[in-house]
Coordinates of N, CA, C and O in Angstrom, one line a residue:
M20 N 19.6 18.3 -63.4 CA 20.3 17.7 -62.2 C 20.6 16.3 -62.6 O 19.8 15.6 -63.2
G21 N 21.7 15.9 -62.1 CA 22.1 14.5 -62.3 C 21.8 13.6 -61.2 O 21.3 14.0 -60.1
R22 N 22.1 12.3 -61.4 CA 21.9 11.3 -60.4 C 22.8 11.6 -59.1 O 22.3 11.4 -58.0
K23 N 24.0 12.0 -59.3 CA 24.9 12.2 -58.2 C 24.3 13.3 -57.3 O 24.4 13.2 -56.1
E24 N 23.8 14.3 -57.9 CA 23.3 15.4 -57.1 C 22.1 15.0 -56.3 O 21.9 15.4 -55.2
D25 N 21.2 14.2 -56.9 CA 20.0 13.6 -56.2 C 20.4 12.8 -55.0 O 19.9 12.9 -53.9
E26 N 21.5 12.0 -55.2 CA 21.9 11.1 -54.2 C 22.5 11.9 -53.0 O 22.3 11.6 -51.8
K27 N 23.3 12.9 -53.4 CA 23.8 13.8 -52.3 C 22.7 14.5 -51.5 O 22.8 14.6 -50.3
R28 N 21.7 15.0 -52.3 CA 20.6 15.7 -51.6 C 19.8 14.7 -50.7 O 19.5 15.1 -49.5
K29 N 19.6 13.5 -51.1 CA 18.9 12.5 -50.3 C 19.8 12.1 -49.1 O 19.3 12.0 -48.0
A30 N 21.1 12.0 -49.3 CA 22.0 11.7 -48.1 C 22.0 12.8 -47.1 O 21.9 12.6 -45.9
K31 N 22.0 14.1 -47.6 CA 21.9 15.2 -46.7 C 20.6 15.3 -45.9 O 20.6 15.5 -44.7
A32 N 19.5 15.0 -46.6 CA 18.2 14.9 -46.0 C 18.1 13.8 -44.9 O 17.6 14.1 -43.8
K33 N 18.7 12.7 -45.2 CA 18.7 11.6 -44.2 C 19.5 12.0 -43.0 O 19.1 11.7 -41.9
A34 N 20.7 12.6 -43.2 CA 21.5 13.0 -42.1 C 20.8 14.0 -41.2 O 20.9 14.0 -40.0
K35 N 20.1 15.0 -41.9 CA 19.4 16.0 -41.1 C 18.3 15.3 -40.3 O 18.1 15.7 -39.1
A36 N 17.5 14.4 -40.9 CA 16.5 13.7 -40.2 C 17.0 12.9 -39.0 O 16.5 12.9 -37.9
A37 N 18.2 12.2 -39.2 CA 18.8 11.5 -38.1 C 19.2 12.4 -37.0 O 19.1 12.0 -35.8
G38 N 19.8 13.6 -37.4 CA 20.2 14.5 -36.3 C 19.0 15.0 -35.5 O 19.1 15.1 -34.3
K39 N 17.8 15.2 -36.1 CA 16.6 15.6 -35.4 C 16.2 14.5 -34.5 O 15.8 14.8 -33.3
K40 N 16.2 13.3 -34.9 CA 15.8 12.1 -34.1 C 16.7 12.0 -32.9 O 16.3 11.8 -31.8
E41 N 18.0 12.2 -33.1 CA 19.0 12.1 -32.0 C 18.7 13.2 -31.0 O 18.8 13.0 -29.8
A42 N 18.5 14.4 -31.5 CA 18.2 15.6 -30.6 C 16.9 15.3 -29.8 O 16.9 15.6 -28.6
A43 N 15.9 14.8 -30.4 CA 14.6 14.5 -29.7 C 14.9 13.4 -28.6 O 14.4 13.5 -27.5
A44 N 15.7 12.4 -29.0 CA 16.0 11.3 -28.0 C 16.8 11.8 -26.8 O 16.5 11.5 -25.7
A45 N 17.7 12.7 -27.1 CA 18.5 13.3 -26.0 C 17.6 14.1 -25.1 O 17.8 14.1 -23.9
Q46 N 16.7 14.9 -25.7 CA 15.7 15.7 -24.9 C 14.9 14.8 -24.0 O 14.7 15.1 -22.8
I47 N 14.4 13.7 -24.5 CA 13.6 12.7 -23.8 C 14.4 12.1 -22.6 O 13.9 12.0 -21.5
D48 N 15.7 11.8 -22.9 CA 16.5 11.2 -21.9 C 16.7 12.2 -20.8 O 16.7 11.9 -19.6
K49 N 16.9 13.5 -21.1 CA 17.1 14.5 -20.1 C 15.9 14.7 -19.2 O 16.0 14.8 -18.0
V50 N 14.7 14.7 -19.8 CA 13.5 14.8 -19.1 C 13.3 13.6 -18.1 O 13.0 13.8 -17.0
Q51 N 13.6 12.4 -18.6 CA 13.5 11.2 -17.8 C 14.5 11.2 -16.6 O 14.1 10.9 -15.5
K52 N 15.7 11.7 -16.9 CA 16.7 11.8 -15.8 C 16.3 12.8 -14.8 O 16.5 12.5 -13.6
D53 N 15.8 13.9 -15.2 CA 15.3 14.9 -14.3 C 14.2 14.4 -13.4 O 14.2 14.6 -12.2
A54 N 13.3 13.6 -14.0 CA 12.2 13.1 -13.3 C 12.7 12.1 -12.2 O 12.2 12.0 -11.1
M55 N 13.7 11.3 -12.6 CA 14.2 10.3 -11.7 C 14.9 11.0 -10.5 O 14.8 10.5 -9.4
L56 N 15.7 12.0 -10.8 CA 16.3 12.8 -9.7 C 15.3 13.4 -8.8 O 15.5 13.3 -7.6
K57 N 14.2 13.9 -9.3 CA 13.2 14.4 -8.4 C 12.6 13.3 -7.5 O 12.4 13.6 -6.3
G58 N 12.4 12.1 -8.1 CA 11.9 11.0 -7.3 C 12.9 10.6 -6.2 O 12.5 10.3 -5.1
N59 N 14.2 10.6 -6.6 CA 15.2 10.3 -5.6 C 15.3 11.3 -4.5 O 15.6 11.0 -3.3
V60 N 15.0 12.5 -4.8 CA 15.0 13.6 -3.7 C 13.9 13.3 -2.7 O 14.1 13.4 -1.5
K61 N 12.7 12.9 -3.3 CA 11.6 12.6 -2.4 C 11.9 11.4 -1.5 O 11.7 11.4 -0.3
R62 N 12.5 10.4 -2.1 CA 12.9 9.2 -1.3 C 13.9 9.6 -0.3 O 13.9 9.1 0.9
A63 N 14.9 10.4 -0.6 CA 15.9 10.8 0.3 C 15.3 11.5 1.5 O 15.7 11.4 2.6
A64 N 14.3 12.4 1.2 CA 13.6 13.1 2.3 C 12.9 12.2 3.3 O 13.0 12.4 4.5
V65 N 12.3 11.1 2.7 CA 11.7 10.1 3.6 C 12.7 9.4 4.4 O 12.5 9.2 5.6
L66 N 13.8 9.0 3.8 CA 14.9 8.3 4.5 C 15.5 9.1 5.6 O 15.9 8.6 6.6
E67 N 15.6 10.4 5.3 CA 16.2 11.3 6.4 C 15.3 11.4 7.6 O 15.7 11.6 8.7
T68 N 14.0 11.2 7.4 CA 13.0 11.3 8.5 C 12.8 10.0 9.2 O 12.1 9.9 10.3
A69 N 13.3 8.9 8.6 CA 13.1 7.5 9.2 C 14.0 7.4 10.4 O 15.1 7.8 10.5
V70 N 13.4 6.7 11.5 CA 14.1 6.4 12.7 C 14.0 4.9 12.9 O 12.9 4.4 13.1
I71 N 15.1 4.2 12.9 CA 15.1 2.8 13.1 C 16.1 2.4 14.2 O 17.3 2.8 14.1
T72 N 15.6 1.8 15.2 CA 16.5 1.4 16.4 C 16.4 0.0 16.7 O 15.3 -0.7 16.4
G73 N 17.3 -0.6 17.4 CA 17.3 -2.0 17.9 C 18.6 -2.4 18.4 O 19.6 -1.7 18.3
V74 N 18.6 -3.6 19.1 CA 19.8 -4.1 19.7 C 20.1 -5.5 19.0 O 19.2 -6.4 19.1
L75 N 21.2 -5.6 18.4 CA 21.6 -6.8 17.8 C 21.8 -7.9 18.8 O 22.7 -7.7 19.7
A76 N 21.1 -9.0 18.7 CA 21.2 -10.0 19.8 C 21.8 -11.3 19.2 O 22.1 -12.2 20.0
S77 N 22.0 -11.4 17.9 CA 22.6 -12.7 17.4 C 24.1 -12.7 17.6 O 24.8 -11.6 17.7
Q78 N 24.7 -13.9 17.7 CA 26.1 -14.0 17.9 C 26.8 -13.7 16.6 O 26.3 -13.8 15.5
Q79 N 28.1 -13.3 16.7 CA 28.9 -12.8 15.6 C 29.0 -13.9 14.5 O 28.9 -13.6 13.3
Q80 N 29.2 -15.2 14.8 CA 29.4 -16.2 13.9 C 28.0 -16.9 13.4 O 28.0 -17.7 12.5
A81 N 26.9 -16.4 13.9 CA 25.6 -17.0 13.6 C 25.2 -16.6 12.2 O 25.5 -15.5 11.7
M82 N 24.4 -17.4 11.5 CA 23.9 -17.1 10.2 C 22.5 -16.4 10.3 O 22.1 -15.8 9.4
D83 N 21.9 -16.5 11.5 CA 20.6 -15.8 11.7 C 20.8 -14.4 12.2 O 21.8 -14.1 12.8
V84 N 19.8 -13.6 11.9 CA 19.9 -12.2 12.4 C 18.8 -12.0 13.4 O 17.6 -12.3 13.2
K85 N 19.1 -11.6 14.6 CA 18.2 -11.4 15.7 C 18.4 -10.0 16.3 O 19.5 -9.6 16.7
I86 N 17.3 -9.2 16.2 CA 17.3 -7.9 16.8 C 16.2 -7.7 17.8 O 15.1 -8.0 17.5
E87 N 16.6 -7.3 19.0 CA 15.6 -7.1 20.1 C 15.4 -5.6 20.2 O 16.2 -4.8 19.8
Q88 N 14.2 -5.3 20.8 CA 13.8 -3.9 21.0 C 13.9 -3.1 19.6 O 14.3 -2.0 19.6
F89 N 13.4 -3.8 18.6 CA 13.3 -3.2 17.3 C 12.2 -2.2 17.1 O 11.1 -2.5 17.5
S90 N 12.5 -1.0 16.7 CA 11.4 0.1 16.5 C 11.7 0.8 15.2 O 12.9 0.9 14.8
M91 N 10.6 1.2 14.5 CA 10.8 1.9 13.3 C 9.7 2.9 13.1 O 8.5 2.7 13.4
G92 N 10.1 4.1 12.8 CA 9.1 5.2 12.6 C 9.5 6.1 11.4 O 10.7 6.3 11.1
V93 N 8.5 6.7 10.8 CA 8.8 7.7 9.7 C 7.9 8.9 9.9 O 6.7 8.8 10.3
Y94 N 8.5 10.1 9.8 CA 7.8 11.4 10.0 C 7.1 11.4 11.4 O 6.0 11.9 11.6
G95 N 7.8 10.9 12.4 CA 7.3 10.9 13.7 C 6.2 9.9 14.1 O 5.8 9.8 15.2
K96 N 5.7 9.1 13.1 CA 4.7 8.1 13.3 C 5.4 6.8 13.5 O 6.2 6.3 12.6
E97 N 5.2 6.1 14.6 CA 5.9 4.8 14.9 C 5.1 3.7 14.3 O 3.9 3.5 14.6
F98 N 5.7 2.9 13.4 CA 5.1 1.8 12.8 C 5.3 0.5 13.6 O 4.4 -0.3 13.7
I99 N 6.5 0.3 14.1 CA 6.8 -0.9 14.9 C 7.5 -0.4 16.1 O 8.3 0.5 16.1
K100 N 7.1 -0.9 17.3 CA 7.6 -0.5 18.6 C 8.0 -1.6 19.4 O 7.2 -2.5 19.7
D101 N 9.3 -1.6 19.9 CA 9.8 -2.6 20.9 C 9.4 -4.0 20.5 O 8.7 -4.7 21.3
T102 N 9.8 -4.5 19.4 CA 9.5 -5.8 18.9 C 10.8 -6.6 18.7 O 11.9 -6.0 18.7
K103 N 10.7 -7.9 18.7 CA 11.8 -8.8 18.4 C 11.8 -9.2 16.9 O 10.8 -9.7 16.4
L104 N 12.8 -8.9 16.2 CA 12.9 -9.2 14.8 C 13.9 -10.3 14.6 O 15.1 -10.2 15.1
E105 N 13.5 -11.4 14.0 CA 14.4 -12.6 13.8 C 14.3 -13.1 12.3 O 13.2 -13.4 11.9
L106 N 15.4 -13.1 11.6 CA 15.5 -13.6 10.3 C 16.4 -14.8 10.3 O 17.6 -14.7 10.6
N107 N 15.8 -15.9 10.0 CA 16.5 -17.2 10.1 C 17.1 -17.6 8.7 O 16.5 -17.4 7.7
F108 N 18.4 -18.1 8.8 CA 19.1 -18.6 7.6 C 18.3 -19.7 6.9 O 17.8 -20.6 7.6
G109 N 18.2 -19.6 5.6 CA 17.5 -20.6 4.9 C 16.0 -20.4 4.6 O 15.4 -21.0 3.8
R110 N 15.5 -19.4 5.3 CA 14.1 -19.1 5.1 C 14.0 -18.0 4.0 O 14.9 -17.3 3.8
R111 N 12.8 -17.9 3.4 CA 12.6 -16.9 2.3 C 11.7 -15.8 2.9 O 10.7 -16.1 3.5
Y112 N 12.1 -14.6 2.7 CA 11.3 -13.4 3.1 C 11.0 -12.5 1.9 O 11.8 -12.4 1.0
G113 N 9.8 -11.9 1.9 CA 9.5 -11.0 0.8 C 9.3 -9.6 1.3 O 9.0 -9.4 2.5
L114 N 9.6 -8.7 0.4 CA 9.4 -7.3 0.7 C 8.3 -6.8 -0.2 O 8.4 -6.9 -1.4
I115 N 7.3 -6.2 0.4 CA 6.1 -5.8 -0.4 C 6.0 -4.3 -0.4 O 6.3 -3.6 0.6
G116 N 5.7 -3.8 -1.6 CA 5.5 -2.4 -1.8 C 5.0 -2.0 -3.2 O 5.1 -2.8 -4.1
M117 N 4.6 -0.8 -3.3 CA 4.1 -0.3 -4.6 C 5.3 -0.2 -5.6 O 6.4 -0.1 -5.2
N118 N 5.0 -0.3 -6.9 CA 6.0 -0.1 -7.9 C 6.6 1.3 -7.8 O 5.9 2.3 -7.5
G119 N 7.9 1.4 -7.8 CA 8.6 2.7 -7.7 C 8.8 3.1 -6.3 O 9.2 4.3 -6.1
S120 N 8.5 2.3 -5.3 CA 8.6 2.8 -3.9 C 9.9 2.6 -3.3 O 10.2 3.0 -2.2
G121 N 10.9 2.0 -4.1 CA 12.3 1.8 -3.6 C 12.6 0.5 -2.9 O 13.5 0.4 -2.1
K122 N 11.9 -0.5 -3.2 CA 12.1 -1.8 -2.6 C 13.5 -2.4 -2.9 O 14.2 -3.0 -2.1
S123 N 14.0 -2.1 -4.1 CA 15.3 -2.5 -4.5 C 16.4 -1.5 -4.4 O 17.6 -1.7 -4.8
T124 N 16.1 -0.3 -3.9 CA 17.1 0.7 -3.8 C 18.0 0.4 -2.6 O 17.5 0.0 -1.5
K125 N 19.3 0.6 -2.8 CA 20.2 0.3 -1.8 C 20.3 1.4 -0.7 O 20.1 2.5 -0.9

């Protein structure tokens, strides 16, 4: 065998190995996407059962948000009932929750 044949064989082996790596990466991506979709289905189910009510009390041109008679419940359990919610312009508010719980989900 000559040098050219060895180089061709090595190139073919490299291409085959690269193809296997790409196939494995594609399989991992598919599994991860499937897992994410299942998580989104669970979140959607929770959001479908959520009930949030209130009366907007702030003026149209105001920078503050004021909601009177604010109530929130999930799965029939009421977490907040007939409360006044006021978010003032310029103040900082935080949203607390476990990782992956959907804090940044639109």
